[in-house]
Amino acid sequence: MRFFRDLTLLVLALGGAIGFSQVPRFVQEYEQRLGGALQEARRQLGRFDALAQGEGLPLEALGRRLERSADPAVAGMGRVVAEQAGRVESLTRQAEALGGASRFLKPLVLLRHHDTELLAATWAKYEYTLTLDVGFAALGALVGLLLNALLWARPGRRAAQPLARS
């Protein structure tokens, strides 16, 4: 029984260390995708903004004007302008939140503030490596140790009482 207990300890601690070491790299890859998506969204919004300025209107006014059009294609363009402005705002908030977070909080920030499509695309292209991040490896090893302790804990078992010596 001790052999299995030691084996699970080793597997869970090493697995946790290696698994958690992947987190900073995944976050970094997401941040790179986020930066690219934000840059492209701003570029596209800039085109709409240039059109609005050519008409002597703020961007929001151009979007509303287009949306009120009787032509469905033009009205659809108005919705695209509004959606693009919202996307730029959302991606900017995400980038600022991730940029302002410490390295250990970035994964939690990413869980709370992410673009679902960017996250899925990052995960689809992510490749595991054996790069070990010391801080996250230590955290992963600790989680592995805790999981091992929970796995082998016997419910209702009392702590061993020391034998009294006479």
PDB file of C-alpha atoms in Angstrom:
ATOM      1  CA  MET A   1       0.000   0.000   0.000  1.00  0.00           C
ATOM      2  CA  ARG A   2       2.864   2.367   0.804  1.00  0.00           C
ATOM      3  CA  PHE A   3       4.252   1.842  -2.709  1.00  0.00           C
ATOM      4  CA  PHE A   4       1.000   3.064  -4.301  1.00  0.00           C
ATOM      5  CA  ARG A   5       0.803   5.984  -1.924  1.00  0.00           C
ATOM      6  CA  ASP A   6       4.357   7.032  -2.832  1.00  0.00           C
ATOM      7  CA  LEU A   7       3.685   6.478  -6.528  1.00  0.00           C
ATOM      8  CA  THR A   8       0.580   8.678  -6.529  1.00  0.00           C
ATOM      9  CA  LEU A   9       2.497  11.296  -4.561  1.00  0.00           C
ATOM     10  CA  LEU A  10       5.214  11.328  -7.207  1.00  0.00           C
ATOM     11  CA  VAL A  11       2.794  11.349 -10.156  1.00  0.00           C
ATOM     12  CA  LEU A  12       0.559  14.067  -8.723  1.00  0.00           C
ATOM     13  CA  ALA A  13       3.401  16.300  -7.542  1.00  0.00           C
ATOM     14  CA  LEU A  14       5.331  16.043 -10.818  1.00  0.00           C
ATOM     15  CA  GLY A  15       2.159  16.247 -12.885  1.00  0.00           C
ATOM     16  CA  GLY A  16       1.080  19.335 -10.976  1.00  0.00           C
ATOM     17  CA  ALA A  17       4.506  20.937 -11.373  1.00  0.00           C
ATOM     18  CA  ILE A  18       4.645  20.292 -15.111  1.00  0.00           C
ATOM     19  CA  GLY A  19       0.969  21.135 -15.686  1.00  0.00           C
ATOM     20  CA  PHE A  20       1.024  24.394 -13.738  1.00  0.00           C
ATOM     21  CA  SER A  21       4.268  25.379 -15.494  1.00  0.00           C
ATOM     22  CA  GLN A  22       2.285  25.569 -18.729  1.00  0.00           C
ATOM     23  CA  VAL A  23       0.004  28.304 -17.368  1.00  0.00           C
ATOM     24  CA  PRO A  24       2.330  31.329 -17.802  1.00  0.00           C
ATOM     25  CA  ARG A  25       3.120  30.367 -21.389  1.00  0.00           C
ATOM     26  CA  PHE A  26      -0.557  29.869 -22.223  1.00  0.00           C
ATOM     27  CA  VAL A  27      -1.387  33.272 -20.723  1.00  0.00           C
ATOM     28  CA  GLN A  28       1.451  34.825 -22.724  1.00  0.00           C
ATOM     29  CA  GLU A  29       0.162  33.273 -25.950  1.00  0.00           C
ATOM     30  CA  TYR A  30      -3.348  34.535 -25.175  1.00  0.00           C
ATOM     31  CA  GLU A  31      -1.949  38.022 -24.533  1.00  0.00           C
ATOM     32  CA  GLN A  32      -0.195  37.937 -27.905  1.00  0.00           C
ATOM     33  CA  ARG A  33      -3.405  36.945 -29.673  1.00  0.00           C
ATOM     34  CA  LEU A  34      -5.282  39.586 -27.716  1.00  0.00           C
ATOM     35  CA  GLY A  35      -2.782  42.246 -28.784  1.00  0.00           C
ATOM     36  CA  GLY A  36      -3.122  41.243 -32.425  1.00  0.00           C
ATOM     37  CA  ALA A  37      -6.913  41.151 -32.253  1.00  0.00           C
ATOM     38  CA  LEU A  38      -6.992  44.553 -30.562  1.00  0.00           C
ATOM     39  CA  GLN A  39      -4.661  46.055 -33.141  1.00  0.00           C
ATOM     40  CA  GLU A  40      -6.816  44.730 -35.998  1.00  0.00           C
ATOM     41  CA  ALA A  41     -10.065  45.829 -34.355  1.00  0.00           C
ATOM     42  CA  ARG A  42      -8.661  49.335 -33.836  1.00  0.00           C
ATOM     43  CA  ARG A  43      -7.500  49.444 -37.462  1.00  0.00           C
ATOM     44  CA  GLN A  44     -10.963  48.527 -38.714  1.00  0.00           C
ATOM     45  CA  LEU A  45     -12.648  50.974 -36.343  1.00  0.00           C
ATOM     46  CA  GLY A  46     -10.218  53.638 -37.535  1.00  0.00           C
ATOM     47  CA  ARG A  47     -11.559  53.200 -41.073  1.00  0.00           C
ATOM     48  CA  PHE A  48     -15.097  53.766 -39.851  1.00  0.00           C
ATOM     49  CA  ASP A  49     -13.917  56.748 -37.828  1.00  0.00           C
ATOM     50  CA  ALA A  50     -12.285  58.250 -40.935  1.00  0.00           C
ATOM     51  CA  LEU A  51     -15.599  57.877 -42.779  1.00  0.00           C
ATOM     52  CA  ALA A  52     -17.412  59.547 -39.904  1.00  0.00           C
ATOM     53  CA  GLN A  53     -14.955  62.435 -39.831  1.00  0.00           C
ATOM     54  CA  GLY A  54     -15.393  62.815 -43.605  1.00  0.00           C
ATOM     55  CA  GLU A  55     -19.101  63.299 -42.928  1.00  0.00           C
ATOM     56  CA  GLY A  56     -18.375  65.671 -40.059  1.00  0.00           C
ATOM     57  CA  LEU A  57     -19.886  63.255 -37.520  1.00  0.00           C
ATOM     58  CA  PRO A  58     -18.663  61.465 -34.427  1.00  0.00           C
ATOM     59  CA  LEU A  59     -18.335  57.724 -34.970  1.00  0.00           C
ATOM     60  CA  GLU A  60     -21.381  56.889 -32.826  1.00  0.00           C
ATOM     61  CA  ALA A  61     -23.570  59.289 -34.820  1.00  0.00           C
ATOM     62  CA  LEU A  62     -22.468  57.706 -38.090  1.00  0.00           C
ATOM     63  CA  GLY A  63     -23.334  54.265 -36.721  1.00  0.00           C
ATOM     64  CA  ARG A  64     -26.801  55.397 -35.628  1.00  0.00           C
ATOM     65  CA  ARG A  65     -27.393  57.110 -38.975  1.00  0.00           C
ATOM     66  CA  LEU A  66     -26.469  53.969 -40.861  1.00  0.00           C
ATOM     67  CA  GLU A  67     -28.654  51.782 -38.614  1.00  0.00           C
ATOM     68  CA  ARG A  68     -31.723  53.935 -39.367  1.00  0.00           C
ATOM     69  CA  SER A  69     -31.344  53.375 -43.091  1.00  0.00           C
ATOM     70  CA  ALA A  70     -34.180  51.648 -44.946  1.00  0.00           C
ATOM     71  CA  ASP A  71     -31.586  49.690 -46.898  1.00  0.00           C
ATOM     72  CA  PRO A  72     -30.904  46.482 -44.907  1.00  0.00           C
ATOM     73  CA  ALA A  73     -27.269  46.336 -46.059  1.00  0.00           C
ATOM     74  CA  VAL A  74     -26.597  49.913 -44.902  1.00  0.00           C
ATOM     75  CA  ALA A  75     -28.437  49.286 -41.615  1.00  0.00           C
ATOM     76  CA  GLY A  76     -26.299  46.180 -41.141  1.00  0.00           C
ATOM     77  CA  MET A  77     -23.183  48.312 -41.620  1.00  0.00           C
ATOM     78  CA  GLY A  78     -24.401  50.544 -38.809  1.00  0.00           C
ATOM     79  CA  ARG A  79     -24.621  47.516 -36.538  1.00  0.00           C
ATOM     80  CA  VAL A  80     -21.122  46.459 -37.609  1.00  0.00           C
ATOM     81  CA  VAL A  81     -19.783  49.898 -36.607  1.00  0.00           C
ATOM     82  CA  ALA A  82     -21.404  49.601 -33.169  1.00  0.00           C
ATOM     83  CA  GLU A  83     -20.198  46.020 -32.697  1.00  0.00           C
ATOM     84  CA  GLN A  84     -16.661  46.955 -33.699  1.00  0.00           C
ATOM     85  CA  ALA A  85     -16.613  49.857 -31.246  1.00  0.00           C
ATOM     86  CA  GLY A  86     -17.820  47.493 -28.513  1.00  0.00           C
ATOM     87  CA  ARG A  87     -15.171  44.925 -29.428  1.00  0.00           C
ATOM     88  CA  VAL A  88     -12.390  47.500 -29.261  1.00  0.00           C
ATOM     89  CA  GLU A  89     -13.640  48.595 -25.841  1.00  0.00           C
ATOM     90  CA  SER A  90     -13.882  45.014 -24.549  1.00  0.00           C
ATOM     91  CA  LEU A  91     -10.471  43.961 -25.860  1.00  0.00           C
ATOM     92  CA  THR A  92      -8.907  47.140 -24.454  1.00  0.00           C
ATOM     93  CA  ARG A  93     -10.334  46.376 -20.991  1.00  0.00           C
ATOM     94  CA  GLN A  94      -8.991  42.821 -21.188  1.00  0.00           C
ATOM     95  CA  ALA A  95      -5.536  43.985 -22.263  1.00  0.00           C
ATOM     96  CA  GLU A  96      -5.415  46.560 -19.469  1.00  0.00           C
ATOM     97  CA  ALA A  97      -6.577  44.045 -16.861  1.00  0.00           C
ATOM     98  CA  LEU A  98      -3.981  41.482 -17.921  1.00  0.00           C
ATOM     99  CA  GLY A  99      -1.270  44.106 -18.290  1.00  0.00           C
ATOM    100  CA  GLY A 100      -1.887  45.410 -14.780  1.00  0.00           C
ATOM    101  CA  ALA A 101      -1.966  42.006 -13.085  1.00  0.00           C
ATOM    102  CA  SER A 102       0.981  40.350 -11.396  1.00  0.00           C
ATOM    103  CA  ARG A 103       2.281  37.210 -12.992  1.00  0.00           C
ATOM    104  CA  PHE A 104       0.552  34.922 -10.476  1.00  0.00           C
ATOM    105  CA  LEU A 105      -2.776  36.752 -10.827  1.00  0.00           C
ATOM    106  CA  LYS A 106      -2.806  36.817 -14.636  1.00  0.00           C
ATOM    107  CA  PRO A 107      -4.353  33.324 -14.928  1.00  0.00           C
ATOM    108  CA  LEU A 108      -7.198  34.368 -12.624  1.00  0.00           C
ATOM    109  CA  VAL A 109      -7.691  37.619 -14.551  1.00  0.00           C
ATOM    110  CA  LEU A 110      -7.750  35.616 -17.772  1.00  0.00           C
ATOM    111  CA  LEU A 111     -10.427  33.308 -16.373  1.00  0.00           C
ATOM    112  CA  ARG A 112     -12.616  36.289 -15.476  1.00  0.00           C
ATOM    113  CA  HIS A 113     -11.944  38.558 -18.485  1.00  0.00           C
ATOM    114  CA  HIS A 114     -11.450  36.813 -21.787  1.00  0.00           C
ATOM    115  CA  ASP A 115     -12.735  36.688 -25.305  1.00  0.00           C
ATOM    116  CA  THR A 116     -14.198  33.226 -25.801  1.00  0.00           C
ATOM    117  CA  GLU A 117     -13.102  32.971 -29.433  1.00  0.00           C
ATOM    118  CA  LEU A 118      -9.547  34.109 -28.665  1.00  0.00           C
ATOM    119  CA  LEU A 119      -9.319  31.705 -25.740  1.00  0.00           C
ATOM    120  CA  ALA A 120     -10.534  28.795 -27.879  1.00  0.00           C
ATOM    121  CA  ALA A 121      -8.118  29.704 -30.682  1.00  0.00           C
ATOM    122  CA  THR A 122      -5.234  29.950 -28.215  1.00  0.00           C
ATOM    123  CA  TRP A 123      -6.094  26.552 -26.749  1.00  0.00           C
ATOM    124  CA  ALA A 124      -6.437  24.991 -30.225  1.00  0.00           C
ATOM    125  CA  LYS A 125      -2.917  26.082 -31.221  1.00  0.00           C
ATOM    126  CA  TYR A 126      -1.235  25.690 -27.833  1.00  0.00           C
ATOM    127  CA  GLU A 127       1.604  23.167 -27.667  1.00  0.00           C
ATOM    128  CA  TYR A 128       2.869  21.787 -24.382  1.00  0.00           C
ATOM    129  CA  THR A 129       6.538  22.100 -23.547  1.00  0.00           C
ATOM    130  CA  LEU A 130       8.720  20.860 -20.736  1.00  0.00           C
ATOM    131  CA  THR A 131       9.675  24.385 -19.801  1.00  0.00           C
ATOM    132  CA  LEU A 132       9.388  24.689 -16.037  1.00  0.00           C
ATOM    133  CA  ASP A 133       8.352  27.945 -14.453  1.00  0.00           C
ATOM    134  CA  VAL A 134       9.732  27.653 -10.925  1.00  0.00           C
ATOM    135  CA  GLY A 135       6.930  29.573  -9.201  1.00  0.00           C
ATOM    136  CA  PHE A 136       4.083  27.819 -10.992  1.00  0.00           C
ATOM    137  CA  ALA A 137       5.884  24.456 -10.722  1.00  0.00           C
ATOM    138  CA  ALA A 138       6.080  24.892  -6.946  1.00  0.00           C
ATOM    139  CA  LEU A 139       2.394  25.806  -6.854  1.00  0.00           C
ATOM    140  CA  GLY A 140       1.526  22.792  -9.017  1.00  0.00           C
ATOM    141  CA  ALA A 141       3.627  20.453  -6.876  1.00  0.00           C
ATOM    142  CA  LEU A 142       1.851  21.765  -3.783  1.00  0.00           C
ATOM    143  CA  VAL A 143      -1.542  21.146  -5.394  1.00  0.00           C
ATOM    144  CA  GLY A 144      -0.341  17.642  -6.298  1.00  0.00           C
ATOM    145  CA  LEU A 145       0.731  17.009  -2.706  1.00  0.00           C
ATOM    146  CA  LEU A 146      -2.641  18.189  -1.440  1.00  0.00           C
ATOM    147  CA  LEU A 147      -4.497  16.008  -3.940  1.00  0.00           C
ATOM    148  CA  ASN A 148      -2.413  13.037  -2.867  1.00  0.00           C
ATOM    149  CA  ALA A 149      -3.183  13.730   0.789  1.00  0.00           C
ATOM    150  CA  LEU A 150      -6.900  13.945  -0.016  1.00  0.00           C
ATOM    151  CA  LEU A 151      -6.745  10.779  -2.104  1.00  0.00           C
ATOM    152  CA  TRP A 152      -5.176   8.766   0.694  1.00  0.00           C
ATOM    153  CA  ALA A 153      -7.044  10.344   3.621  1.00  0.00           C
ATOM    154  CA  ARG A 154      -9.338   7.897   5.293  1.00  0.00           C
ATOM    155  CA  PRO A 155     -12.657   9.435   6.245  1.00  0.00           C
ATOM    156  CA  GLY A 156     -13.458   9.064   9.923  1.00  0.00           C
ATOM    157  CA  ARG A 157      -9.909   8.040  10.746  1.00  0.00           C
ATOM    158  CA  ARG A 158      -8.576   9.645  13.875  1.00  0.00           C
ATOM    159  CA  ALA A 159      -5.033  10.806  14.148  1.00  0.00           C
ATOM    160  CA  ALA A 160      -2.799   8.189  15.754  1.00  0.00           C
ATOM    161  CA  GLN A 161      -2.450   8.726  19.478  1.00  0.00           C
ATOM    162  CA  PRO A 162       1.111   8.502  20.800  1.00  0.00           C
ATOM    163  CA  LEU A 163       1.698   5.590  23.107  1.00  0.00           C
ATOM    164  CA  ALA A 164       2.100   6.592  26.740  1.00  0.00           C
ATOM    165  CA  ARG A 165       5.296   5.337  28.333  1.00  0.00           C
ATOM    166  CA  SER A 166       5.362   4.281  31.916  1.00  0.00           C
TER     167      SER A 166
END
